[in-house]
Coordinates of C-alpha atoms in Angstrom, one line a residue:
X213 CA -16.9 35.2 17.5
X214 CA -18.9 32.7 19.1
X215 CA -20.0 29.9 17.2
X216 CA -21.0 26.6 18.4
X217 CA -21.4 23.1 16.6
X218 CA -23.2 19.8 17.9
X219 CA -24.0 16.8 17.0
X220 CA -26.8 14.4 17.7
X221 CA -26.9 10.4 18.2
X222 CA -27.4 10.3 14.5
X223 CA -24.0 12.1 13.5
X224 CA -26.2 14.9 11.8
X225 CA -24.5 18.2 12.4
X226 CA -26.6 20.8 14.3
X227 CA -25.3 24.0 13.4
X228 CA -26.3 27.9 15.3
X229 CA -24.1 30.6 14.7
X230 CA -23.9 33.2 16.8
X231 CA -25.1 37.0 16.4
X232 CA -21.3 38.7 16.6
X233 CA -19.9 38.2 13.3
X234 CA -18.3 40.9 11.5
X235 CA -20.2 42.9 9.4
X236 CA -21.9 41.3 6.3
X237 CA -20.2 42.4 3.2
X238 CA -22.3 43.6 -0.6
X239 CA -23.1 40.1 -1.2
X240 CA -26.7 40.5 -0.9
X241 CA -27.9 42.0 -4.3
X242 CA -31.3 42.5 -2.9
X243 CA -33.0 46.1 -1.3
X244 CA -34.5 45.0 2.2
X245 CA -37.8 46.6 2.8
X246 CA -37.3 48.6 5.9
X247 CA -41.0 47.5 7.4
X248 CA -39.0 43.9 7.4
X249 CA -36.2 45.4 9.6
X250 CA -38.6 47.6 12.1
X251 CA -40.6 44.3 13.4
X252 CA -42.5 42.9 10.2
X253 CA -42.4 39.7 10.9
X254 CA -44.4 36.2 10.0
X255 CA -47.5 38.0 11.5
X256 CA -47.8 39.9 8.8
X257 CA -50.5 39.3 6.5
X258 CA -49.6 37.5 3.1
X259 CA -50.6 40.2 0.8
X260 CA -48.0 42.4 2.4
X261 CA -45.4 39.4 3.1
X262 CA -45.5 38.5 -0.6
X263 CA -45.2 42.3 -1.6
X264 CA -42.1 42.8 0.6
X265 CA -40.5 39.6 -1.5
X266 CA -41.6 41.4 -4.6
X267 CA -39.8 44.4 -3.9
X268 CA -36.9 42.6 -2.5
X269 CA -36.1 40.8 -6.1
X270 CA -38.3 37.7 -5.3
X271 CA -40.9 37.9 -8.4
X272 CA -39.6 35.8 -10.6
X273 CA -39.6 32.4 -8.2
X274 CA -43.3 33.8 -6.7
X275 CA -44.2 34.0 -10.2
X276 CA -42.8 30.7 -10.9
X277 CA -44.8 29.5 -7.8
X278 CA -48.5 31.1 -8.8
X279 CA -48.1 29.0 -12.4
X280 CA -46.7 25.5 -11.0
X281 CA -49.4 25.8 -7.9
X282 CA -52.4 27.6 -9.5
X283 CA -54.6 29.2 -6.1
X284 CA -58.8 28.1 -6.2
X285 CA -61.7 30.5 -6.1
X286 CA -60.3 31.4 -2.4
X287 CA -56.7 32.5 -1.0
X288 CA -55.9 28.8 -0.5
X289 CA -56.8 26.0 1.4
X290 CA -56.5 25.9 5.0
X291 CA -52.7 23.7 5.7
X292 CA -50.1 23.6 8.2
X293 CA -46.7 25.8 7.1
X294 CA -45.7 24.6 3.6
X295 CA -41.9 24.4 4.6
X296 CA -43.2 21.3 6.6
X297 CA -43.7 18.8 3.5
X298 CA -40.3 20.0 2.0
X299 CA -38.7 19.4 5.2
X300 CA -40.0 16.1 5.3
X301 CA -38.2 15.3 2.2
X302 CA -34.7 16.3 3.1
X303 CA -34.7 14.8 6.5
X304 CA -35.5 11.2 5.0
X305 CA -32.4 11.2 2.7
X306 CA -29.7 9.9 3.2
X307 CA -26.6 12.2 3.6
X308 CA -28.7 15.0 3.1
X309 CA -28.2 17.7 6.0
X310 CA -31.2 20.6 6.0
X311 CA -30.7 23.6 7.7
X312 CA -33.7 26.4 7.8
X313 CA -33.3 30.1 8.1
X314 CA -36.6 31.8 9.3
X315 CA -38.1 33.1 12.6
X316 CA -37.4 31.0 15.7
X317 CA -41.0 30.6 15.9
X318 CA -41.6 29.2 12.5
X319 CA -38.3 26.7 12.8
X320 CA -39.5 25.4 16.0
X321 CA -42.4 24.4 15.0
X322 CA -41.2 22.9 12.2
X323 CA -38.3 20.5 14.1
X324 CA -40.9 20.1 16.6
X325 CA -43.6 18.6 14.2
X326 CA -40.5 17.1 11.6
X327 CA -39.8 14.8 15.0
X328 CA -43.5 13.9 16.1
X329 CA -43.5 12.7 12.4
X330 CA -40.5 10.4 13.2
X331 CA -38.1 12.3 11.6
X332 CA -34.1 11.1 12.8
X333 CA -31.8 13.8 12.1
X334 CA -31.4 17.3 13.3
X335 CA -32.2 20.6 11.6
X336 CA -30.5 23.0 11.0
X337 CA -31.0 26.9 11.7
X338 CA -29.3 29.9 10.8
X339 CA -30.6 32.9 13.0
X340 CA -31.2 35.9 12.5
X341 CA -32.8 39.6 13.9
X342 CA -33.6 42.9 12.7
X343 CA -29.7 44.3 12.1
X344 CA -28.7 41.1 10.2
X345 CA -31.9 41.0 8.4
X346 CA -31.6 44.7 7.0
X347 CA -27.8 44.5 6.4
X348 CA -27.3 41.5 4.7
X349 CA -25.2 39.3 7.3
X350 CA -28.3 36.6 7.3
X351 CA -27.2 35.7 3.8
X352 CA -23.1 35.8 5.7
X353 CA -24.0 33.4 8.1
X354 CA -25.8 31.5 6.1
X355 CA -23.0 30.8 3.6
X356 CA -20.5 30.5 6.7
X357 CA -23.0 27.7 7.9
X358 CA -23.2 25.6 5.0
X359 CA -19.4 25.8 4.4
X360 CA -18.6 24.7 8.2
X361 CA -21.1 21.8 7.4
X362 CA -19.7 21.3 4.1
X363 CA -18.2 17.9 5.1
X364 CA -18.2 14.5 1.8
X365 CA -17.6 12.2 4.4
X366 CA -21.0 13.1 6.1
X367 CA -22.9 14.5 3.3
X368 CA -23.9 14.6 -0.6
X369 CA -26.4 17.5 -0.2
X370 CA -27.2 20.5 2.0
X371 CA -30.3 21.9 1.4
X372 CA -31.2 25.5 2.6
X373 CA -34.3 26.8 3.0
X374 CA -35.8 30.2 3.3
X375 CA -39.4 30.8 5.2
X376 CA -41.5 33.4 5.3
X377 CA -39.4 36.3 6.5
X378 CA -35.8 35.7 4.6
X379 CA -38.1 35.1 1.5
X380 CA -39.8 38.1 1.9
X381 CA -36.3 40.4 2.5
X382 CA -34.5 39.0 -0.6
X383 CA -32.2 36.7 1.1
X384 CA -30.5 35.9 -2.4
X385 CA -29.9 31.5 -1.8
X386 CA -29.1 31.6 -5.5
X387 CA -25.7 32.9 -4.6
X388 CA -24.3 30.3 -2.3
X389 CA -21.6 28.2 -3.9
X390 CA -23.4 25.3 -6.1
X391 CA -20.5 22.8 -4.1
X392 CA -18.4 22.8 -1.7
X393 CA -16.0 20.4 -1.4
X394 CA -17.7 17.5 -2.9
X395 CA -21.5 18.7 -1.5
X396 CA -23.6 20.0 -3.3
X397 CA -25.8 23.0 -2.1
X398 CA -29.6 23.0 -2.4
X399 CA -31.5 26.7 -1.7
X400 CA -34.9 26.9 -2.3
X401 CA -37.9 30.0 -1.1
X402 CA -40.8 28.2 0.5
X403 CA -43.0 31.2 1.8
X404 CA -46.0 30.3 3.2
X405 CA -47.2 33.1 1.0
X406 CA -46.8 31.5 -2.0
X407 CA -47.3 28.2 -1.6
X408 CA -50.7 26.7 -1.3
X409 CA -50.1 23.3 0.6
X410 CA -47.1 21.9 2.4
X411 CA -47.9 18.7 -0.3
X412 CA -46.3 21.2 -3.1
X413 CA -43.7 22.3 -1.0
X414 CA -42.3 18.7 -1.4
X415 CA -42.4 19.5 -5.4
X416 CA -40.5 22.5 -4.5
X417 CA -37.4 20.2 -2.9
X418 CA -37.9 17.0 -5.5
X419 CA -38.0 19.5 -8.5
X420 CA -34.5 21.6 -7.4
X421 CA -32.9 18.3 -6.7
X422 CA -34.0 16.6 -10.0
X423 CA -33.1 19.8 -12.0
X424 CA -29.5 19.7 -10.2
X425 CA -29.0 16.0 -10.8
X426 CA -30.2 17.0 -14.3
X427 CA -27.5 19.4 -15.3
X428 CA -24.9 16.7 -13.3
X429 CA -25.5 14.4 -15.9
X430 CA -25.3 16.7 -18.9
X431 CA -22.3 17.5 -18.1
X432 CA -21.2 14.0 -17.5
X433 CA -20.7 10.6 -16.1
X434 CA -21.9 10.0 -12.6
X435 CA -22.4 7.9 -9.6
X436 CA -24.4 4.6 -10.4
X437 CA -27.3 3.6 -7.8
X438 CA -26.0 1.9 -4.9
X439 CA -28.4 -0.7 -5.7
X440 CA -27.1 -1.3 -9.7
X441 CA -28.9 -0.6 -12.6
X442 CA -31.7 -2.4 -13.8
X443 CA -31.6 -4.8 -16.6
X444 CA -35.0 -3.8 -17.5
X445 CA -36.4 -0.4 -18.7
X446 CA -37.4 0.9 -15.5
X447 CA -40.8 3.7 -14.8
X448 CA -39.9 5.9 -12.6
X449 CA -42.6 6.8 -9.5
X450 CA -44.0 10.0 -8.9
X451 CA -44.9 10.9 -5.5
X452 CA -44.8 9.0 -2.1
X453 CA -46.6 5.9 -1.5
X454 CA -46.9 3.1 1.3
X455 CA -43.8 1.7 1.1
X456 CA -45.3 -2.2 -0.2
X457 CA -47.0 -0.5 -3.2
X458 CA -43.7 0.2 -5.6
X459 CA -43.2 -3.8 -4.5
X460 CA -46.6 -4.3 -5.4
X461 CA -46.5 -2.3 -9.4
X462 CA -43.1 -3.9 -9.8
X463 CA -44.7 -7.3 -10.2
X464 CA -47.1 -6.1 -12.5
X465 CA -44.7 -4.2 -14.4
X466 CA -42.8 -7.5 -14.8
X467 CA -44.9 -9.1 -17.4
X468 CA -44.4 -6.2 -19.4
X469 CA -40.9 -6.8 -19.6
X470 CA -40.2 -4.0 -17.0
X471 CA -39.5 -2.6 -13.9
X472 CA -40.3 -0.4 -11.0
X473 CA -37.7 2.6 -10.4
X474 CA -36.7 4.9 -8.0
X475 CA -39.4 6.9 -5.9
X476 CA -39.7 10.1 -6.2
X477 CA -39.1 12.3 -3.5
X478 CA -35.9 10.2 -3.6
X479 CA -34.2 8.8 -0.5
X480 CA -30.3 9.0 -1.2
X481 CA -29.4 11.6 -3.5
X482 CA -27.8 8.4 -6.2
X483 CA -31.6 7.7 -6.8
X484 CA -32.1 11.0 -8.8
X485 CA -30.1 10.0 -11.1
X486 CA -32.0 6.4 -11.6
X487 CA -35.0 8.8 -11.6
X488 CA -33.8 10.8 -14.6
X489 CA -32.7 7.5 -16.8
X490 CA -36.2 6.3 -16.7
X491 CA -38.0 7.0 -20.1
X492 CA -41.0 6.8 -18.5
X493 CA -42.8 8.4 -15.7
X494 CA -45.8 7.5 -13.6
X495 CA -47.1 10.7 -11.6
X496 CA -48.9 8.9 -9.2
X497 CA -49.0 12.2 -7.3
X498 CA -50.3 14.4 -10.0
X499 CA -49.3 18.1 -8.4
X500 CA -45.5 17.2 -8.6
X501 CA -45.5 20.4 -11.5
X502 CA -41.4 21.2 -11.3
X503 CA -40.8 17.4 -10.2
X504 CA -42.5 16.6 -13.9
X505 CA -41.3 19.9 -15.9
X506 CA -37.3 18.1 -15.4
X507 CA -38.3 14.8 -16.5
X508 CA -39.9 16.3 -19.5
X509 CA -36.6 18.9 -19.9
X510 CA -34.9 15.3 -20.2
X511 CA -37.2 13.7 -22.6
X512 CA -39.4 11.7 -20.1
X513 CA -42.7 10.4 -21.0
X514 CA -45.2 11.5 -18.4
X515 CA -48.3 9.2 -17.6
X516 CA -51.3 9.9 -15.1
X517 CA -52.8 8.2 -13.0
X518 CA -52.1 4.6 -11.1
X519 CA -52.9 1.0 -11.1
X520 CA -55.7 1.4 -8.5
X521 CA -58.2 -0.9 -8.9
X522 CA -59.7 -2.8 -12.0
X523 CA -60.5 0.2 -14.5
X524 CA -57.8 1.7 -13.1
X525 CA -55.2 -1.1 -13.3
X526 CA -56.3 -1.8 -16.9
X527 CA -55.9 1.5 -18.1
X528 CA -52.5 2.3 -16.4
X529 CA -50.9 -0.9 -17.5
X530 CA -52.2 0.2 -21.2
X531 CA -50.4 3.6 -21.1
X532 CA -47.4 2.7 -19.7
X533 CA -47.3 -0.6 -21.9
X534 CA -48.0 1.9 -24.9
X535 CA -45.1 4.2 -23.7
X536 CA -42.6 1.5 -23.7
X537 CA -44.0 0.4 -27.4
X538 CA -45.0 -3.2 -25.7
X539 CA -47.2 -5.3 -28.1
X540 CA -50.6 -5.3 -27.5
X541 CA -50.9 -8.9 -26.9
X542 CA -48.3 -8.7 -24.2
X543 CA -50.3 -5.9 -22.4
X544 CA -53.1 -7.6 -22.5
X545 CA -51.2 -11.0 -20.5
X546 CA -50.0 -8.8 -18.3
X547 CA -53.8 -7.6 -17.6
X548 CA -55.0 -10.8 -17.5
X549 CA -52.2 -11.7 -15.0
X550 CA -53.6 -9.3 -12.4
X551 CA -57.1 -8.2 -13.2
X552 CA -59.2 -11.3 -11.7
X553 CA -57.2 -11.2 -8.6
X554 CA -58.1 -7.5 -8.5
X555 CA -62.0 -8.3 -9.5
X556 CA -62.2 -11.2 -6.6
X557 CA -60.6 -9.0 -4.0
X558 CA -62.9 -6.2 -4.7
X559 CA -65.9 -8.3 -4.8
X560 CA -64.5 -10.3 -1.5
X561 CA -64.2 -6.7 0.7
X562 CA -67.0 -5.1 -0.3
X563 CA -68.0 -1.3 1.4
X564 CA -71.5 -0.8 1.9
X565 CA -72.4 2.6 2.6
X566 CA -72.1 6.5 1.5
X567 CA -68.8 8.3 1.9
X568 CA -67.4 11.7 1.5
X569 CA -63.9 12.2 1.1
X570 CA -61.5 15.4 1.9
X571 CA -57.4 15.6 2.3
X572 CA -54.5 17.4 1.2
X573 CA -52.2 14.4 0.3
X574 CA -53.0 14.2 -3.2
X575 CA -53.6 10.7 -3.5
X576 CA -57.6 11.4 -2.5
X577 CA -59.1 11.4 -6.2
X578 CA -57.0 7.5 -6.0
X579 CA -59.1 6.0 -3.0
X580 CA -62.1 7.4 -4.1
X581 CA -62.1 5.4 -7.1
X582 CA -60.9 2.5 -4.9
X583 CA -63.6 2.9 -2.9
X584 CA -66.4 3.0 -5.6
X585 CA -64.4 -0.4 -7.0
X586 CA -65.5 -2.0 -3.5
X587 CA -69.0 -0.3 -3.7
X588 CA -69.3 2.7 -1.6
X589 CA -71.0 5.8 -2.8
X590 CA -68.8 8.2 -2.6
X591 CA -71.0 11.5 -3.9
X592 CA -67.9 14.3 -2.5
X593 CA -64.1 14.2 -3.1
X594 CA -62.3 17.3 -2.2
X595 CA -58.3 18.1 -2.4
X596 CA -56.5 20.9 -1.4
X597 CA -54.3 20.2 -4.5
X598 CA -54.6 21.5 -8.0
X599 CA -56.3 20.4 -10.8
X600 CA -53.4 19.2 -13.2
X601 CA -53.5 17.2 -16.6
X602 CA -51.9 13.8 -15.0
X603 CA -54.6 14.0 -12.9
X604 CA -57.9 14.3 -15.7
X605 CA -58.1 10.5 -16.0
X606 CA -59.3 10.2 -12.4
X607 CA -61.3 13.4 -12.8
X608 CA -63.1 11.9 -15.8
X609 CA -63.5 8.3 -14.3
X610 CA -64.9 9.9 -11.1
X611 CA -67.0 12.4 -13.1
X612 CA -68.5 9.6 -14.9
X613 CA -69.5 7.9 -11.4
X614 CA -71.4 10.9 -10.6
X615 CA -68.8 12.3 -8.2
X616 CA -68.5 16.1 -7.6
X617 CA -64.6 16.7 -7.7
X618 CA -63.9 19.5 -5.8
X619 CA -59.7 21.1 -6.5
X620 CA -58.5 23.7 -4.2
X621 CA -60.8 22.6 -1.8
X622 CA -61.2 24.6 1.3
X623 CA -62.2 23.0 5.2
X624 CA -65.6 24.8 4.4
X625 CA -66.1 23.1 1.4
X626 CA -65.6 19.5 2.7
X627 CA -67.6 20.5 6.0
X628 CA -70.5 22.0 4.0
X629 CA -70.7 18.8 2.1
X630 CA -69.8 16.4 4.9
X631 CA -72.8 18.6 7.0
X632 CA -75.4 18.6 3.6
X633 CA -74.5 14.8 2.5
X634 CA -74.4 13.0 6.2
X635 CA -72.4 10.5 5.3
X636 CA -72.0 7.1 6.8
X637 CA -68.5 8.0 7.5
X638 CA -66.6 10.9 6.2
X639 CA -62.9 10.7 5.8
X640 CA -61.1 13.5 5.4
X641 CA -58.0 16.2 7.9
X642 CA -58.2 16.8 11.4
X643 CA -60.9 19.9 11.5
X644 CA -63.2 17.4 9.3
X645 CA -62.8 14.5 11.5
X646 CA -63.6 16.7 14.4
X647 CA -66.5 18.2 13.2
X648 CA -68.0 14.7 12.0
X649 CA -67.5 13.3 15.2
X650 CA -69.6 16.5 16.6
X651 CA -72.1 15.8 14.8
X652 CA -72.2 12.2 15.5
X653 CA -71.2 10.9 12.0
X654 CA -67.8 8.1 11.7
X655 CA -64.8 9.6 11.1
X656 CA -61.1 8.6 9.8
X657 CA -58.1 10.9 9.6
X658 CA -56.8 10.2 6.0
X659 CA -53.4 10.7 6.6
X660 CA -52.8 8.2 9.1
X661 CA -55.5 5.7 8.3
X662 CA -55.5 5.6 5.0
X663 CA -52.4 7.0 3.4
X664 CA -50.9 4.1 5.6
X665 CA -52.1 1.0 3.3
X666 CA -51.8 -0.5 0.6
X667 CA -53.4 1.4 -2.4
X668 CA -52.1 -0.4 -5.6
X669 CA -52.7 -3.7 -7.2
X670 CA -54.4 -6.6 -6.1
X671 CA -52.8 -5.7 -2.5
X672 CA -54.6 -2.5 -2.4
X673 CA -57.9 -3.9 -4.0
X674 CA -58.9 -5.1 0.0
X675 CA -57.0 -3.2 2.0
X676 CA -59.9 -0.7 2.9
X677 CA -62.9 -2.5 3.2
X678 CA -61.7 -3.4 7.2
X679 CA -60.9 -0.5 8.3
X680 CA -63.7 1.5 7.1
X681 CA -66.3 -1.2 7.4
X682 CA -65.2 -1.2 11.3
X683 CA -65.7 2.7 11.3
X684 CA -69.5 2.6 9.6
X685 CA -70.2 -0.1 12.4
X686 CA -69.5 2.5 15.1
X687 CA -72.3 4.5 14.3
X688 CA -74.2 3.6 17.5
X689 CA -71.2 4.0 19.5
X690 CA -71.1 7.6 18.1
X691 CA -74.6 8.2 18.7
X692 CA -74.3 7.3 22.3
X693 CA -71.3 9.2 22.9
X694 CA -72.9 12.2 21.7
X695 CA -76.0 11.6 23.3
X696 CA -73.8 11.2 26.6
X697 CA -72.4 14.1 26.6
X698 CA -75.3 16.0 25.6
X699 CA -75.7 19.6 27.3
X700 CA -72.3 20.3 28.8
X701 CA -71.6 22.8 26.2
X702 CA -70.2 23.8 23.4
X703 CA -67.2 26.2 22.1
X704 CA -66.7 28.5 24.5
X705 CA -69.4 27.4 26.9
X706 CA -67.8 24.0 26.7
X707 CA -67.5 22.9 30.3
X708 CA -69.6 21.7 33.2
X709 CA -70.9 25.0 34.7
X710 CA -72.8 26.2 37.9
X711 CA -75.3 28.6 36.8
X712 CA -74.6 30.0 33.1
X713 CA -71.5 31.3 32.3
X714 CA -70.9 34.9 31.8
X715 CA -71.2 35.3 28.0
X716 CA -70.9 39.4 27.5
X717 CA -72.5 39.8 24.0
X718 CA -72.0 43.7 24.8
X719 CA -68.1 42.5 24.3
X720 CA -68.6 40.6 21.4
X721 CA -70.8 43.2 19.3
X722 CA -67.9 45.8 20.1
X723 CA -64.9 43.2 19.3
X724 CA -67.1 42.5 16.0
X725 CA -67.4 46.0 15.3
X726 CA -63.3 46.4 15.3
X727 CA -63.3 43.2 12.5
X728 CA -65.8 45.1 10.4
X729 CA -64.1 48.0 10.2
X730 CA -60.4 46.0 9.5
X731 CA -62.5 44.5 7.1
X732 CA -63.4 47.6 5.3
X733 CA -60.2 49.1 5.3
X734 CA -58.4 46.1 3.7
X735 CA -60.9 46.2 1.3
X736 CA -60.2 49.9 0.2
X737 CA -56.6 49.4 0.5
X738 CA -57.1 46.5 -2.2
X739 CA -59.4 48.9 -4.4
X740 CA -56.6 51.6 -4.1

């Protein structure tokens, strides 16, 4: 045996187990497809990925998957590897180790990216090849691992997760040990064939927490929250958020008689619990779909929406003030606390200028209607999210406006509008950005420049306008940038070159000829 453990600076146990374990026993109940054990691996296409894990017992979760996150008029939209956003969630709680099993490949990209993104504690990873594949002793070393790790003084939680290949070859998580001295053990299937957007895949985590901490407190007393209970009724967050704005709706649930609780995607595993005692639950992340199916199991009220705004703050406090069964004069102080500050701040940071709007954090149909609030028009909003019912109040606020809404949207769609539209400044992912600044049009990466403010309350009311006023203003800028580089190429004649480069269209008709025809016979096979 060969086994080796380490540990980081953060105390967070490393764990790779070696390839010369005995042979697994029957505890696999799954059949392997033997294309997954002969060199089927993540480059495989989806179709054929997804109907490996069908064959291998995995229908029931995939199923589970195609009804929570309902695909658009296309495949899906175009995201890094899902497993990244549920990652995410397990490395930023506390006491919560998360170990992956999947192709090297797949888990180095994920650590790799996990870190870029600030993340503080190791990950986990279970190997595996062809023989352990096939024979079942991925699943062995997988329930060796977590038991090594297994340790209540370090950990509350150990969440394992699948990717593409172990989903795909049956590798059954459902039968590791729900605890293990004291630790509870988390396994959850995120196949990048079956979830559309890494932004679910953080549903995928929140949801099998809250439904264990659920069953936990069924069956009795547990832990209280490190920070106490409230002595208000509390309204539970859905979905992350700049850290200022649960401050920020705390103050104006106050007046209400109320209080902000935990966030959800929790950061210690205590929090859940909090999570679940709220009667109340604000989805300010509309596509949490399993995250909201446990609250409702336990009797939660689920309300859409945020306090974004003045319509939007005046409407949210409303619903959860109705909710709660607060008295209509007290909703309305509560409005009145917060809606002039919200009306003077709008009208004190106004945006002047067209906008389209694009990104896969599910927050974008929110600052679109912030933006409109402070007077942009924004004509285009796409999402790489679902359409859900917490999220038809923005839909029909927006829709009102004139916006086109666009669910499931694709980098095509946002390009094609961002391209038709020529927007003063088009927000929106990385391919969007790029393109807009080829084109010489303003760009802003949503996820780093405008996920990271302030959104709600009379704090977010402002906390735009600088930041994309300053980008409008660089239109010139832009203009001479392009113009600067004008004629030094572009794609794959980008470059300085002596003479013109050598292009071969001969190649390129042949090479196009070979798509055509792997084109063709995907289609039959689909027809078959």
């Amino acid at each position: 045996m060969s086994e080796e453990v380490r540990y980081d600076a953060a105390d967070e146990a490393e764990v790779i187990l070696g390839q010369d374990r005995a042979d697994a026993s029957a505890a696999s109940d799954r059949q392997t497809p033997p294309e997954l054990g002969q060199g089927m691996g993540c480059h495989a296409g989806a179709a054929e990925m997804e109907a490996a894990a069908r064959m291998a017992g995995k229908s029931e979760i995939l199923d589970q998957y195609a009804r929570d996150y309902p695909q658009g008029p296309h495949d899906k939209p175009q995201s890094m590897c899902p497993a990244f956003g549920s990652l995410r969630v397990g490395l930023r709680m506390r006491r919560v180790a998360s170990v992956l099993s999947g192709s090297a490949c797949c888990v180095y990209g994920l650590s790799f990216v996990s870190h870029f993104y600030g993340a503080r504690r190791s990950v986990g990873y279970v190997p595996f090849n062809s023989e352990s594949l096939v024979t079942g002793k991925l699943f062995e070393d997988i329930r060796d691992a977590v038991h090594e790790m297994a340790d209540p003084a370090r950990y509350d939680a150990i969440v394992v997760t699948n990717l593409c290949v172990p989903t795909a070859s049956g590798v059954p998580l459902r039968l590791l040990p729900q605890e293990i001295n004291g630790v509870r053990i988390v396994g959850i299937d995120v196949p990048g064939f079956g979830i559309p957007t890494h932004a679910e895949a953080k549903d995928v985590l929140a949801g099998a927490m809250l439904n264990y901490a659920r069953k936990e407190v069924e069956a009795g007393p547990v832990q209280a929250p490190v920070s106490g209970k409230s002595d208000r009724p509390t309204v539970t967050l859905l979905g992350e958020m700049f850290p200022a704005d649960p401050i920020g709706i705390g103050g104006m649930l106050a007046p209400l008689g109320l209080a902000a609780g935990p966030v959800v995607p929790c950061r210690e595993w205590r929090e859940l619990y909090s999570a679940l005692d709220s009667e109340v639950v604000a989805a300010i992340h509309p596509f949490y779909t399993s995250a909201i199916r446990e609250f409702q199991a336990a009797g939660r009220t689920i309300i859409g929406s945020a306090p974004v705004g003045y319509d939007g703050t005046a409407a949210w406090l409303s619903a959860i003030g109705a909710a709660y069964g607060v008295a209509a004069d007290q909703i309305a102080a509560a409005q009145n606390a917060f809606l002039p500050a919200i009306k003077g701040a709008l009208a004190a940071q106004k945006i002047n200028g067209t906008i389209t709007l694009s990104g896969y954090e599910g927050s974008e149909l929110l600052v679109a209607r912030l933006l409109i609030e402070s007077g942009a028009d924004v004509p285009y909003v796409g999402t790489a999210c679902p359409k859900t019912p917490w999220s038809e109040p923005d839909l029909d606020w927006l829709t009102a406006k004139g916006v086109k809404v666009k669910f499931r949207a694709s980098l095509e769609d946002d390009c094609a509008a961002m391209e038709a539209i020529k927007p003063d400044l088009a927000i929106g992912t990385t391919p969007v950005v790029q393109k807009g600044k080829e084109l010489g049009i303003p760009s802003l990466y949503f996820t780093n420049l405008i996920s990271a403010r302030p959104l709600m309350g009379p704090a977010g009311a402002g906390s735009l306008a600088q930041v994309v006023n300053a980008a409008m203003s660089n239109k010139d800028r832009m203009d001479h940038m392009r113009a600067f580089f004008e004629g030094v190429g572009h794609a794959d004649t980008a470059g300085i070159w002596e003479g013109s480069p050598n292009e071969r269209p001969d190649f390129r008709a042949t090479h196009q000829k070979k798509l055509d025809k792997a084109a063709r016979a995907a289609k039959a096979q689909e027809m078959i």
